[in-house]
């Protein structure tokens, strides 16, 4: 365990104090904020024939089996657009050419604006945006272990998401604040995202009212109306299909609100091969593609040109126990194939940095690395769960967040071009040093000393004796010290106090309304 | 710590007992022995112009600065071949076209035979062969910590190398048996490689006599003479240049013995940018390339067509402390670039699964994963240090060996083709299950149940409660139990007892000679 103990309330106090006082000289080093484009060609594991046959099979599936759409409005929209709809069974069957027509309307690239314009995000092409973990009921750290998520931990985690330059996108609730009633958690989450960060923040999509609250608060942030928000989308959020082949009512309601207001919708089937999809990777990809393009077809029918993201979450289950498995060979293969499917259909796409391990150990690291390298090398435009995901998504870990940030920094740096210019080829340095010499003191080395190589956050390169004498800390234990220091150094981005007061007043009013049963759909 | 304590002597006893008794029903699962070809195109980070400019700069370096060759015979060979040699400074300068001519004689692909022909290795193309850690003075495990290497631990480690199907190539001394005199350690190492494994084993190259002993013992194993051994090479071993730009005498003597007998030589410069090479990646690659091709030029001059492997070990140092850094962004970039340089020059090539961490933790895992994915995706033909390397190569870890094997199995499996055939697309399964259903009991799932997905050795997919109730073991702690079980299940490959007796007699005779100062060069 770390020698620095810091309880929640202390961290919250320290964090507030540091915002008022002068910034401490941080020993924390990290790469500066930067957008990330992978200029290398994507790794592609399927032949063009193979990726096309998966696409065609998914169209056949939508035509012959179809999708259950639990929301009557969605079925009406599809019926009016000419689809074969059975309201009794809620089944919608799609003509392949109709689906292709609708998908063609979706933009292949779009921009989402942030409160700080330098944090705007581009989705599409070889742009890779990294988001934090979303959704766990638990959080954990080395000091206090695994526990229910709560507002104070959520807000500290969000402060870290603001501080970590590897994180481009976040939810104001990276995990659930379980002490709050489920109906009002989103309001505090939006406040967190707006107050504590200047990055793009995501919205709850479970039901219309949660999405509407996000839209209303985004309008306040950008001092605009819904048309203005539609002209420059500021929200991007995820809906899941209920695999296999179901789009439920609550997710549809959230997506409908976004579609009507021109905000970006990520559609992610949860196609675990062997459970919610066939026990083959190809079959699971057929399911994934069918469900994603069915929902995007609905959204493009409602609002042609709506920014949509093709979501991929295909992995497998342990066939012995049914447990979901992440960071597996099949997971990486599915990531590569999903990139090909998204590109074939002209859609930006989303994947994840997923792992199954219950603890921040070597398994968590190698599962995450398999997720990260496959995701990055297949030009995934939105890597959700990029930081902090543990235990198959049931826990958000403070240490894992820091470890992920290091892994992502290393990956990003490894994909930068190598400078191959006459000066870097080193012939003069070799002549200066000569055979058997040493480059430590060479003029060329001294000149490059400061910024020659990647400087890590977590990695310890010291020798065994020095490492042992400093307490034999593992990387996970060092990460514990780092997030505390980062929290201590956190600086809240500037925000107009009137705006913040208005947002809080809006949230308070909505809480009261919800308590009275108003706007809870 | 593991609840299973097992001291060295117990492990050795258990291991011997299990060889006599019937094989226990092993719960250990691993992928079967297989050669590994990466059918995906290699990741290439340099443009053709850039890789060519590095190659040209290295030729210029060899022409203008040259290489110090500390062995007089080597300088004579180079002088007779027309190189510019100064015996006083020991400097050899090479004409670029001469180097190109010699390199063109080296085969781009060759085969190394093993005692078991099923374990023969192909070097070149997209064949990826994985070798174990070589060279550390220390070994470690969770039970007894870090300690001097010793024969009993060495032999147990070699048994694991035989048992692990991910390991294609090994040294009979993955780490040093420090209690033996340095002059005779190699003899026990060769016995270990031959007796305990049926895989290709590597030889000491420090001085002629150690290489000659390997050659003599290989002739005994294959019941052949030196011409026979040359016709079907059975040995492959590594020499290092003393970067920058020095080829020392002892390594030359070992390589000379191999060249004269047609056995494969791996030439690996140790070009740490900022220390033994310029503080730029391009400069370090220029140094690496110059040193590797200078030594290969010597070897091709001595024996045209000798199987040679282009070695890459370029990484960087921590500029603050001088500590070597592995698994860094620069390391991965150098791996990708080295693959391009090797292919440009038509040579099989070698890299490593390297990490700097002092302990089997998340840092070790992410450093190794950066090494593994870059190495595999750049078509490295020989991944030395593939299993067990820790602490920048100072320690061979029993747990890391198992963790590496899992990481390598996962990587290998992830690069297998996805089966995209009508049966795997799953349309019948979708029709059977329908929207909202579950595939666990589907006919298609039941049929594929057994072999649908990757089955791990170390990874634990159980839920948090089950994992906690079984002792909250980390992956590293589970690896501890696995290597003990694997040692328990170890079966020595069959060997003619007369041959083994002859080999032991040879080793004993050589020990006596060495004690008398005979054949110690």
PDB file of N, CA and C in Angstrom, chain A residues 29 39 45 53 64 146 244 274-275 277 280 283 319-320 323 330 333 358 361 363 366 369 391 414 416 420 424 431 435-437 439-440 448-449 454-455 459-462 464 467 475 478, chain B residues 29 39 45 53 64 146 244 274-275 277 280 283 319-320 323 330 333 358 361 363 366 369 391 414 416 420 424 431 435-440 448-449 453-455 459-462 464 475 478:
ATOM      1  N   UNK A  29       4.616  14.361 -14.600  1.00  0.00           N
ATOM      2  CA  UNK A  29       4.904  14.651 -15.989  1.00  0.00           C
ATOM      3  C   UNK A  29       3.858  13.938 -16.826  1.00  0.00           C
ATOM      4  N   UNK A  39      -1.386   7.813 -38.355  1.00  0.00           N
ATOM      5  CA  UNK A  39      -1.078   7.998 -39.775  1.00  0.00           C
ATOM      6  C   UNK A  39      -0.722   6.685 -40.461  1.00  0.00           C
ATOM      7  N   UNK A  45      -7.842  -7.559 -41.099  1.00  0.00           N
ATOM      8  CA  UNK A  45      -7.706  -9.010 -40.968  1.00  0.00           C
ATOM      9  C   UNK A  45      -8.610  -9.763 -41.933  1.00  0.00           C
ATOM     10  N   UNK A  53     -19.035 -10.085 -47.254  1.00  0.00           N
ATOM     11  CA  UNK A  53     -19.981 -11.177 -46.992  1.00  0.00           C
ATOM     12  C   UNK A  53     -20.613 -11.020 -45.604  1.00  0.00           C
ATOM     13  N   UNK A  64     -34.739 -10.800 -43.408  1.00  0.00           N
ATOM     14  CA  UNK A  64     -35.475 -12.051 -43.180  1.00  0.00           C
ATOM     15  C   UNK A  64     -35.944 -12.211 -41.735  1.00  0.00           C
ATOM     16  N   UNK A 146     -12.870  -1.918  -3.114  1.00  0.00           N
ATOM     17  CA  UNK A 146     -14.030  -1.810  -3.999  1.00  0.00           C
ATOM     18  C   UNK A 146     -15.232  -1.399  -3.165  1.00  0.00           C
ATOM     19  N   UNK A 244     -29.756 -10.304 -28.826  1.00  0.00           N
ATOM     20  CA  UNK A 244     -29.808 -10.110 -30.270  1.00  0.00           C
ATOM     21  C   UNK A 244     -31.066  -9.381 -30.754  1.00  0.00           C
ATOM     22  N   UNK A 274     -21.630 -16.416 -28.392  1.00  0.00           N
ATOM     23  CA  UNK A 274     -21.941 -17.556 -27.537  1.00  0.00           C
ATOM     24  C   UNK A 274     -23.052 -17.258 -26.551  1.00  0.00           C
ATOM     25  N   UNK A 275     -23.433 -15.972 -26.430  1.00  0.00           N
ATOM     26  CA  UNK A 275     -24.502 -15.603 -25.494  1.00  0.00           C
ATOM     27  C   UNK A 275     -25.564 -14.777 -26.225  1.00  0.00           C
ATOM     28  N   UNK A 277     -25.049 -13.576 -29.213  1.00  0.00           N
ATOM     29  CA  UNK A 277     -24.746 -13.724 -30.638  1.00  0.00           C
ATOM     30  C   UNK A 277     -24.257 -15.158 -30.839  1.00  0.00           C
ATOM     31  N   UNK A 280     -19.686 -17.942 -33.022  1.00  0.00           N
ATOM     32  CA  UNK A 280     -18.611 -17.741 -33.999  1.00  0.00           C
ATOM     33  C   UNK A 280     -18.372 -16.250 -34.101  1.00  0.00           C
ATOM     34  N   UNK A 283     -20.378 -14.791 -37.000  1.00  0.00           N
ATOM     35  CA  UNK A 283     -21.793 -14.648 -36.660  1.00  0.00           C
ATOM     36  C   UNK A 283     -22.039 -13.473 -35.728  1.00  0.00           C
ATOM     37  N   UNK A 319     -17.083 -20.252 -22.508  1.00  0.00           N
ATOM     38  CA  UNK A 319     -18.139 -21.221 -22.794  1.00  0.00           C
ATOM     39  C   UNK A 319     -18.397 -22.163 -21.624  1.00  0.00           C
ATOM     40  N   UNK A 320     -17.455 -22.201 -20.669  1.00  0.00           N
ATOM     41  CA  UNK A 320     -17.676 -23.078 -19.518  1.00  0.00           C
ATOM     42  C   UNK A 320     -18.592 -22.455 -18.471  1.00  0.00           C
ATOM     43  N   UNK A 323     -19.220 -16.434 -18.460  1.00  0.00           N
ATOM     44  CA  UNK A 323     -18.635 -15.147 -18.078  1.00  0.00           C
ATOM     45  C   UNK A 323     -18.135 -14.407 -19.313  1.00  0.00           C
ATOM     46  N   UNK A 330     -10.219 -13.164 -29.589  1.00  0.00           N
ATOM     47  CA  UNK A 330     -11.450 -12.913 -30.344  1.00  0.00           C
ATOM     48  C   UNK A 330     -11.830 -11.437 -30.259  1.00  0.00           C
ATOM     49  N   UNK A 333      -9.613  -9.616 -32.697  1.00  0.00           N
ATOM     50  CA  UNK A 333     -10.035  -9.919 -34.071  1.00  0.00           C
ATOM     51  C   UNK A 333     -11.312  -9.152 -34.423  1.00  0.00           C
ATOM     52  N   UNK A 358     -10.323  -8.779 -12.326  1.00  0.00           N
ATOM     53  CA  UNK A 358     -10.968  -8.217 -11.133  1.00  0.00           C
ATOM     54  C   UNK A 358     -10.062  -7.262 -10.370  1.00  0.00           C
ATOM     55  N   UNK A 361      -3.947  -5.855 -12.159  1.00  0.00           N
ATOM     56  CA  UNK A 361      -2.785  -6.736 -12.175  1.00  0.00           C
ATOM     57  C   UNK A 361      -2.308  -6.949 -13.598  1.00  0.00           C
ATOM     58  N   UNK A 363      -2.957  -9.356 -15.593  1.00  0.00           N
ATOM     59  CA  UNK A 363      -4.062  -9.708 -16.501  1.00  0.00           C
ATOM     60  C   UNK A 363      -4.770  -8.455 -17.005  1.00  0.00           C
ATOM     61  N   UNK A 366      -2.484  -6.908 -19.670  1.00  0.00           N
ATOM     62  CA  UNK A 366      -2.363  -7.501 -21.013  1.00  0.00           C
ATOM     63  C   UNK A 366      -3.700  -7.531 -21.734  1.00  0.00           C
ATOM     64  N   UNK A 369      -3.967  -3.990 -23.010  1.00  0.00           N
ATOM     65  CA  UNK A 369      -3.044  -3.742 -24.132  1.00  0.00           C
ATOM     66  C   UNK A 369      -3.548  -4.398 -25.414  1.00  0.00           C
ATOM     67  N   UNK A 391     -12.794  -5.130 -14.194  1.00  0.00           N
ATOM     68  CA  UNK A 391     -13.787  -6.134 -13.806  1.00  0.00           C
ATOM     69  C   UNK A 391     -14.915  -6.203 -14.826  1.00  0.00           C
ATOM     70  N   UNK A 414       4.357   5.927 -29.561  1.00  0.00           N
ATOM     71  CA  UNK A 414       4.980   4.934 -30.449  1.00  0.00           C
ATOM     72  C   UNK A 414       4.509   5.102 -31.889  1.00  0.00           C
ATOM     73  N   UNK A 416       3.988   8.002 -33.371  1.00  0.00           N
ATOM     74  CA  UNK A 416       4.460   9.241 -33.978  1.00  0.00           C
ATOM     75  C   UNK A 416       5.525   8.914 -35.022  1.00  0.00           C
ATOM     76  N   UNK A 420      13.622  11.308 -39.461  1.00  0.00           N
ATOM     77  CA  UNK A 420      14.775  10.815 -40.228  1.00  0.00           C
ATOM     78  C   UNK A 420      15.247  11.962 -41.119  1.00  0.00           C
ATOM     79  N   UNK A 424      19.480  13.982 -37.681  1.00  0.00           N
ATOM     80  CA  UNK A 424      19.182  12.897 -36.741  1.00  0.00           C
ATOM     81  C   UNK A 424      19.920  11.619 -37.078  1.00  0.00           C
ATOM     82  N   UNK A 431      31.248  10.437 -35.539  1.00  0.00           N
ATOM     83  CA  UNK A 431      32.629  10.874 -35.778  1.00  0.00           C
ATOM     84  C   UNK A 431      33.230  11.470 -34.504  1.00  0.00           C
ATOM     85  N   UNK A 435      34.502   4.648 -32.488  1.00  0.00           N
ATOM     86  CA  UNK A 435      34.278   3.276 -32.006  1.00  0.00           C
ATOM     87  C   UNK A 435      34.668   3.144 -30.539  1.00  0.00           C
ATOM     88  N   UNK A 436      33.824   2.451 -29.779  1.00  0.00           N
ATOM     89  CA  UNK A 436      34.123   2.185 -28.371  1.00  0.00           C
ATOM     90  C   UNK A 436      33.860   3.349 -27.439  1.00  0.00           C
ATOM     91  N   UNK A 437      33.408   4.474 -27.987  1.00  0.00           N
ATOM     92  CA  UNK A 437      33.171   5.646 -27.146  1.00  0.00           C
ATOM     93  C   UNK A 437      31.805   5.632 -26.500  1.00  0.00           C
ATOM     94  N   UNK A 439      28.160   8.079 -25.900  1.00  0.00           N
ATOM     95  CA  UNK A 439      27.435   9.244 -26.394  1.00  0.00           C
ATOM     96  C   UNK A 439      26.863  10.134 -25.291  1.00  0.00           C
ATOM     97  N   UNK A 440      27.026   9.737 -24.022  1.00  0.00           N
ATOM     98  CA  UNK A 440      26.419  10.550 -22.956  1.00  0.00           C
ATOM     99  C   UNK A 440      26.858  12.018 -23.036  1.00  0.00           C
ATOM    100  N   UNK A 448      20.198  17.455 -27.275  1.00  0.00           N
ATOM    101  CA  UNK A 448      18.889  16.803 -27.350  1.00  0.00           C
ATOM    102  C   UNK A 448      18.407  16.313 -25.984  1.00  0.00           C
ATOM    103  N   UNK A 449      19.226  16.504 -24.969  1.00  0.00           N
ATOM    104  CA  UNK A 449      19.020  15.943 -23.646  1.00  0.00           C
ATOM    105  C   UNK A 449      17.579  16.009 -23.152  1.00  0.00           C
ATOM    106  N   UNK A 454      10.582   9.616 -24.715  1.00  0.00           N
ATOM    107  CA  UNK A 454       9.345   9.589 -23.936  1.00  0.00           C
ATOM    108  C   UNK A 454       9.648   9.608 -22.444  1.00  0.00           C
ATOM    109  N   UNK A 455       8.948  10.483 -21.712  1.00  0.00           N
ATOM    110  CA  UNK A 455       9.068  10.498 -20.254  1.00  0.00           C
ATOM    111  C   UNK A 455       7.793   9.951 -19.643  1.00  0.00           C
ATOM    112  N   UNK A 459       5.956   4.405 -15.180  1.00  0.00           N
ATOM    113  CA  UNK A 459       7.089   3.508 -15.370  1.00  0.00           C
ATOM    114  C   UNK A 459       8.269   3.914 -14.500  1.00  0.00           C
ATOM    115  N   UNK A 460       8.892   2.934 -13.871  1.00  0.00           N
ATOM    116  CA  UNK A 460      10.084   3.151 -13.050  1.00  0.00           C
ATOM    117  C   UNK A 460      11.247   2.402 -13.701  1.00  0.00           C
ATOM    118  N   UNK A 461      12.247   3.162 -14.149  1.00  0.00           N
ATOM    119  CA  UNK A 461      13.399   2.552 -14.808  1.00  0.00           C
ATOM    120  C   UNK A 461      14.585   2.395 -13.860  1.00  0.00           C
ATOM    121  N   UNK A 462      14.384   2.676 -12.587  1.00  0.00           N
ATOM    122  CA  UNK A 462      15.537   2.614 -11.686  1.00  0.00           C
ATOM    123  C   UNK A 462      15.982   1.167 -11.492  1.00  0.00           C
ATOM    124  N   UNK A 464      17.302  -2.324  -9.582  1.00  0.00           N
ATOM    125  CA  UNK A 464      16.619  -3.123  -8.567  1.00  0.00           C
ATOM    126  C   UNK A 464      16.873  -2.584  -7.160  1.00  0.00           C
ATOM    127  N   UNK A 467      15.103   0.712  -6.551  1.00  0.00           N
ATOM    128  CA  UNK A 467      13.661   0.446  -6.512  1.00  0.00           C
ATOM    129  C   UNK A 467      13.290  -0.217  -5.175  1.00  0.00           C
ATOM    130  N   UNK A 475       3.871  -0.983 -10.075  1.00  0.00           N
ATOM    131  CA  UNK A 475       3.314   0.096 -10.902  1.00  0.00           C
ATOM    132  C   UNK A 475       1.942   0.511 -10.379  1.00  0.00           C
ATOM    133  N   UNK A 478       2.430   2.705  -7.422  1.00  0.00           N
ATOM    134  CA  UNK A 478       2.877   4.043  -7.837  1.00  0.00           C
ATOM    135  C   UNK A 478       1.705   4.832  -8.421  1.00  0.00           C
TER     136      UNK A 478
ATOM    137  N   UNK B  29      -4.042 -26.062 -19.417  1.00  0.00           N
ATOM    138  CA  UNK B  29      -4.428 -26.002 -20.819  1.00  0.00           C
ATOM    139  C   UNK B  29      -3.433 -25.099 -21.516  1.00  0.00           C
ATOM    140  N   UNK B  39       0.349 -13.807 -41.161  1.00  0.00           N
ATOM    141  CA  UNK B  39      -0.053 -13.635 -42.558  1.00  0.00           C
ATOM    142  C   UNK B  39      -0.451 -12.190 -42.862  1.00  0.00           C
ATOM    143  N   UNK B  45       6.722   1.820 -40.430  1.00  0.00           N
ATOM    144  CA  UNK B  45       6.611   3.199 -39.944  1.00  0.00           C
ATOM    145  C   UNK B  45       7.461   4.176 -40.752  1.00  0.00           C
ATOM    146  N   UNK B  53      17.473   5.891 -46.552  1.00  0.00           N
ATOM    147  CA  UNK B  53      18.452   6.893 -46.084  1.00  0.00           C
ATOM    148  C   UNK B  53      19.175   6.393 -44.824  1.00  0.00           C
ATOM    149  N   UNK B  64      33.425   5.766 -43.798  1.00  0.00           N
ATOM    150  CA  UNK B  64      34.189   6.929 -43.326  1.00  0.00           C
ATOM    151  C   UNK B  64      34.758   6.731 -41.918  1.00  0.00           C
ATOM    152  N   UNK B 146      14.367 -12.986  -5.487  1.00  0.00           N
ATOM    153  CA  UNK B 146      15.458 -12.864  -6.452  1.00  0.00           C
ATOM    154  C   UNK B 146      16.715 -13.446  -5.831  1.00  0.00           C
ATOM    155  N   UNK B 244      29.501   1.617 -29.457  1.00  0.00           N
ATOM    156  CA  UNK B 244      29.432   1.780 -30.907  1.00  0.00           C
ATOM    157  C   UNK B 244      30.641   1.205 -31.646  1.00  0.00           C
ATOM    158  N   UNK B 274      21.456   7.390 -26.944  1.00  0.00           N
ATOM    159  CA  UNK B 274      21.850   8.277 -25.854  1.00  0.00           C
ATOM    160  C   UNK B 274      23.031   7.754 -25.051  1.00  0.00           C
ATOM    161  N   UNK B 275      23.404   6.473 -25.285  1.00  0.00           N
ATOM    162  CA  UNK B 275      24.534   5.899 -24.551  1.00  0.00           C
ATOM    163  C   UNK B 275      25.522   5.279 -25.540  1.00  0.00           C
ATOM    164  N   UNK B 277      24.801   4.846 -28.679  1.00  0.00           N
ATOM    165  CA  UNK B 277      24.389   5.341 -30.001  1.00  0.00           C
ATOM    166  C   UNK B 277      23.889   6.767 -29.800  1.00  0.00           C
ATOM    167  N   UNK B 280      19.213   9.983 -30.901  1.00  0.00           N
ATOM    168  CA  UNK B 280      18.075  10.017 -31.822  1.00  0.00           C
ATOM    169  C   UNK B 280      17.817   8.590 -32.263  1.00  0.00           C
ATOM    170  N   UNK B 283      19.592   7.918 -35.565  1.00  0.00           N
ATOM    171  CA  UNK B 283      21.028   7.705 -35.372  1.00  0.00           C
ATOM    172  C   UNK B 283      21.326   6.340 -34.782  1.00  0.00           C
ATOM    173  N   UNK B 319      17.372   9.595 -19.974  1.00  0.00           N
ATOM    174  CA  UNK B 319      18.414  10.613 -20.093  1.00  0.00           C
ATOM    175  C   UNK B 319      18.757  11.237 -18.746  1.00  0.00           C
ATOM    176  N   UNK B 320      17.887  11.048 -17.747  1.00  0.00           N
ATOM    177  CA  UNK B 320      18.187  11.609 -16.423  1.00  0.00           C
ATOM    178  C   UNK B 320      19.175  10.741 -15.641  1.00  0.00           C
ATOM    179  N   UNK B 323      19.740   4.924 -17.156  1.00  0.00           N
ATOM    180  CA  UNK B 323      19.173   3.574 -17.058  1.00  0.00           C
ATOM    181  C   UNK B 323      18.577   3.162 -18.404  1.00  0.00           C
ATOM    182  N   UNK B 330       9.952   4.420 -28.098  1.00  0.00           N
ATOM    183  CA  UNK B 330      11.120   4.372 -28.971  1.00  0.00           C
ATOM    184  C   UNK B 330      11.501   2.925 -29.288  1.00  0.00           C
ATOM    185  N   UNK B 333       9.107   1.746 -31.937  1.00  0.00           N
ATOM    186  CA  UNK B 333       9.435   2.385 -33.215  1.00  0.00           C
ATOM    187  C   UNK B 333      10.674   1.746 -33.844  1.00  0.00           C
ATOM    188  N   UNK B 358      11.213  -4.101 -12.493  1.00  0.00           N
ATOM    189  CA  UNK B 358      11.934  -4.934 -11.533  1.00  0.00           C
ATOM    190  C   UNK B 358      11.078  -6.053 -10.966  1.00  0.00           C
ATOM    191  N   UNK B 361       4.841  -7.037 -12.610  1.00  0.00           N
ATOM    192  CA  UNK B 361       3.684  -6.188 -12.334  1.00  0.00           C
ATOM    193  C   UNK B 361       3.114  -5.627 -13.624  1.00  0.00           C
ATOM    194  N   UNK B 363       3.634  -2.801 -15.003  1.00  0.00           N
ATOM    195  CA  UNK B 363       4.682  -2.222 -15.866  1.00  0.00           C
ATOM    196  C   UNK B 363       5.339  -3.301 -16.717  1.00  0.00           C
ATOM    197  N   UNK B 366       2.868  -4.179 -19.514  1.00  0.00           N
ATOM    198  CA  UNK B 366       2.666  -3.264 -20.647  1.00  0.00           C
ATOM    199  C   UNK B 366       3.947  -3.036 -21.425  1.00  0.00           C
ATOM    200  N   UNK B 369       4.091  -6.153 -23.561  1.00  0.00           N
ATOM    201  CA  UNK B 369       3.094  -6.129 -24.642  1.00  0.00           C
ATOM    202  C   UNK B 369       3.505  -5.168 -25.757  1.00  0.00           C
ATOM    203  N   UNK B 391      13.516  -7.150 -15.378  1.00  0.00           N
ATOM    204  CA  UNK B 391      14.543  -6.264 -14.827  1.00  0.00           C
ATOM    205  C   UNK B 391      15.604  -5.931 -15.874  1.00  0.00           C
ATOM    206  N   UNK B 414      -4.752 -14.214 -31.767  1.00  0.00           N
ATOM    207  CA  UNK B 414      -5.423 -13.034 -32.332  1.00  0.00           C
ATOM    208  C   UNK B 414      -5.061 -12.829 -33.794  1.00  0.00           C
ATOM    209  N   UNK B 416      -4.668 -15.258 -35.992  1.00  0.00           N
ATOM    210  CA  UNK B 416      -5.189 -16.321 -36.856  1.00  0.00           C
ATOM    211  C   UNK B 416      -6.320 -15.747 -37.714  1.00  0.00           C
ATOM    212  N   UNK B 420     -14.728 -17.040 -42.018  1.00  0.00           N
ATOM    213  CA  UNK B 420     -15.924 -16.391 -42.560  1.00  0.00           C
ATOM    214  C   UNK B 420     -16.465 -17.283 -43.667  1.00  0.00           C
ATOM    215  N   UNK B 424     -20.464 -20.150 -40.552  1.00  0.00           N
ATOM    216  CA  UNK B 424     -20.091 -19.327 -39.395  1.00  0.00           C
ATOM    217  C   UNK B 424     -20.845 -18.003 -39.350  1.00  0.00           C
ATOM    218  N   UNK B 431     -32.019 -17.350 -36.766  1.00  0.00           N
ATOM    219  CA  UNK B 431     -33.413 -17.725 -37.010  1.00  0.00           C
ATOM    220  C   UNK B 431     -33.930 -18.614 -35.884  1.00  0.00           C
ATOM    221  N   UNK B 435     -34.997 -12.514 -32.140  1.00  0.00           N
ATOM    222  CA  UNK B 435     -34.725 -11.315 -31.347  1.00  0.00           C
ATOM    223  C   UNK B 435     -35.013 -11.544 -29.865  1.00  0.00           C
ATOM    224  N   UNK B 436     -34.095 -11.065 -29.026  1.00  0.00           N
ATOM    225  CA  UNK B 436     -34.295 -11.166 -27.579  1.00  0.00           C
ATOM    226  C   UNK B 436     -33.977 -12.525 -26.993  1.00  0.00           C
ATOM    227  N   UNK B 437     -33.590 -13.477 -27.820  1.00  0.00           N
ATOM    228  CA  UNK B 437     -33.307 -14.819 -27.316  1.00  0.00           C
ATOM    229  C   UNK B 437     -31.893 -14.949 -26.790  1.00  0.00           C
ATOM    230  N   UNK B 438     -31.495 -16.190 -26.586  1.00  0.00           N
ATOM    231  CA  UNK B 438     -30.176 -16.441 -26.029  1.00  0.00           C
ATOM    232  C   UNK B 438     -29.527 -17.598 -26.777  1.00  0.00           C
ATOM    233  N   UNK B 439     -28.240 -17.440 -27.088  1.00  0.00           N
ATOM    234  CA  UNK B 439     -27.559 -18.438 -27.915  1.00  0.00           C
ATOM    235  C   UNK B 439     -26.912 -19.563 -27.105  1.00  0.00           C
ATOM    236  N   UNK B 440     -26.982 -19.496 -25.770  1.00  0.00           N
ATOM    237  CA  UNK B 440     -26.297 -20.538 -24.983  1.00  0.00           C
ATOM    238  C   UNK B 440     -26.754 -21.938 -25.391  1.00  0.00           C
ATOM    239  N   UNK B 448     -20.469 -26.091 -31.336  1.00  0.00           N
ATOM    240  CA  UNK B 448     -19.158 -25.427 -31.331  1.00  0.00           C
ATOM    241  C   UNK B 448     -18.587 -25.282 -29.924  1.00  0.00           C
ATOM    242  N   UNK B 449     -19.316 -25.734 -28.941  1.00  0.00           N
ATOM    243  CA  UNK B 449     -19.017 -25.515 -27.536  1.00  0.00           C
ATOM    244  C   UNK B 449     -17.538 -25.679 -27.175  1.00  0.00           C
ATOM    245  N   UNK B 453     -13.626 -20.779 -28.619  1.00  0.00           N
ATOM    246  CA  UNK B 453     -12.821 -19.596 -28.313  1.00  0.00           C
ATOM    247  C   UNK B 453     -11.518 -19.976 -27.620  1.00  0.00           C
ATOM    248  N   UNK B 454     -10.646 -19.023 -27.573  1.00  0.00           N
ATOM    249  CA  UNK B 454      -9.359 -19.179 -26.898  1.00  0.00           C
ATOM    250  C   UNK B 454      -9.547 -19.574 -25.437  1.00  0.00           C
ATOM    251  N   UNK B 455      -8.805 -20.589 -25.011  1.00  0.00           N
ATOM    252  CA  UNK B 455      -8.828 -20.976 -23.597  1.00  0.00           C
ATOM    253  C   UNK B 455      -7.513 -20.572 -22.954  1.00  0.00           C
ATOM    254  N   UNK B 459      -5.341 -16.317 -17.386  1.00  0.00           N
ATOM    255  CA  UNK B 459      -6.476 -15.403 -17.266  1.00  0.00           C
ATOM    256  C   UNK B 459      -7.596 -16.028 -16.451  1.00  0.00           C
ATOM    257  N   UNK B 460      -8.168 -15.233 -15.560  1.00  0.00           N
ATOM    258  CA  UNK B 460      -9.297 -15.656 -14.735  1.00  0.00           C
ATOM    259  C   UNK B 460     -10.490 -14.779 -15.092  1.00  0.00           C
ATOM    260  N   UNK B 461     -11.533 -15.420 -15.646  1.00  0.00           N
ATOM    261  CA  UNK B 461     -12.729 -14.672 -16.046  1.00  0.00           C
ATOM    262  C   UNK B 461     -13.835 -14.755 -15.008  1.00  0.00           C
ATOM    263  N   UNK B 462     -13.539 -15.340 -13.869  1.00  0.00           N
ATOM    264  CA  UNK B 462     -14.631 -15.522 -12.906  1.00  0.00           C
ATOM    265  C   UNK B 462     -15.045 -14.174 -12.321  1.00  0.00           C
ATOM    266  N   UNK B 464     -16.208 -11.272  -9.525  1.00  0.00           N
ATOM    267  CA  UNK B 464     -15.444 -10.746  -8.390  1.00  0.00           C
ATOM    268  C   UNK B 464     -15.618 -11.620  -7.147  1.00  0.00           C
ATOM    269  N   UNK B 475      -2.851 -12.339 -11.276  1.00  0.00           N
ATOM    270  CA  UNK B 475      -2.362 -13.168 -12.382  1.00  0.00           C
ATOM    271  C   UNK B 475      -0.961 -13.693 -12.065  1.00  0.00           C
ATOM    272  N   UNK B 478      -1.253 -16.544  -9.720  1.00  0.00           N
ATOM    273  CA  UNK B 478      -1.742 -17.735 -10.419  1.00  0.00           C
ATOM    274  C   UNK B 478      -0.629 -18.348 -11.264  1.00  0.00           C
TER     275      UNK B 478
END
